[in-house]
């Protein structure tokens, strides 16, 4: 019998000290103890293992019998020998610290309602895509991504977001973070490592830039969005790029004023700089038609980043970069040396979903769902709290009174009630430099839990107001 017929691949470190049988017993106990042989795993037949290890069959049989007697193994007539189903590997090192219990209600921003993932439509799209994909699709391919998806994205982004592009200028990535890594790498290598990033903004993204050798400078945000008039002067005089969220600023929720959009692209032209447009939830506008992408007004100055994380789900790991012509080759080269290419099956399925208009239907479905959630948030909180940033997106802000309690006290009170929230201060480049507030994500909770989560939030805010 060949080792391939054993039913389980197994590496055994045999120590002959004390005899070959004892060494085999110790090796099998160690494999079971550390989990390499899990519960109910089938062991090789004694004849086969003896041949593989160069032992007498009787030696292997005796070792098996001893471990059966000790309870490590179970022998069944006609079914061979298996690891006892009651055996569990011992945890390595000190006893692990139990993970903290998840909150009862999660109103943190950044995640969609994953229960809205269109399972049936995705399965149909995947089947169609796999049925028609050429065999070459499963080999190494273009770092830019599959041509089917880049072509589908060029059409969709043009009609839905006002993006001006063609498939040759699109690079598919494994998410917004990888897109930011690629752009930071290219700017750093070109001698432009300083990036202006919105303040407040997502701290994780700032850390991504720093870890790639970039230098982060704060670009202040007010009620008209990023203060783009500050670019090109003072501390922001020599930045090579400005990273912005024009459609729905994260986390304040404001939309970039038209005059500032114009100033932003004008600065990029004059300074030979780059605008990085993070369109993370641009499809979700509730008070009017979604605001078009800045990229459509200046395609040679803007690198547009979109993602399927909010419309479908972050687990797909699919996003896209729409690049100025001069950046296509440098970004492709950086992508080639980062991970060669993004996985293919998801790309093919998404391309099919877009061309069959299933993606449009999904966007409309979840847009209605999130608008209903936004409306319920306003209904429950609008009379007792200053709620902002509600014209679009998947989150809102709640201002806290300047006289206290502090943001930290409110967050602690929420945690005590099993409610997870995020504070505005955590998003600032310099904590404490702005008014206190909460960032409330209304997409994360499952539908059945959302009303109760809002009730808890209202209770927390009432308690905060009573302590003033």
Coordinates of C-alpha atoms in Angstrom, one line a residue, residues 103 105-116 310 370 373 394-395 420 440-450 453:
X103 CA -21.2 43.3 22.7
X105 CA -25.3 45.6 20.2
X106 CA -22.7 46.9 17.8
X107 CA -23.2 50.4 16.5
X108 CA -19.6 50.9 15.4
X109 CA -19.0 52.3 11.9
X110 CA -17.2 50.8 9.0
X111 CA -19.1 47.6 8.3
X112 CA -22.2 46.9 6.2
X113 CA -25.1 44.6 7.2
X114 CA -23.4 41.4 6.0
X115 CA -26.8 39.7 6.2
X116 CA -27.7 41.6 3.1
X310 CA -20.1 48.3 1.5
X370 CA -30.0 51.7 4.9
X373 CA -32.3 52.5 9.2
X394 CA -23.8 54.1 6.6
X395 CA -23.0 56.2 9.7
X420 CA -20.3 49.2 21.3
X440 CA -22.7 55.7 15.0
X441 CA -22.7 53.0 12.4
X442 CA -26.3 52.0 11.6
X443 CA -25.5 49.3 9.1
X444 CA -23.7 46.7 11.3
X445 CA -26.5 45.3 13.5
X446 CA -28.7 42.5 12.0
X447 CA -32.2 43.8 11.2
X448 CA -33.9 42.1 14.2
X449 CA -31.4 43.7 16.7
X450 CA -31.3 47.3 15.2
X453 CA -29.6 48.9 19.7

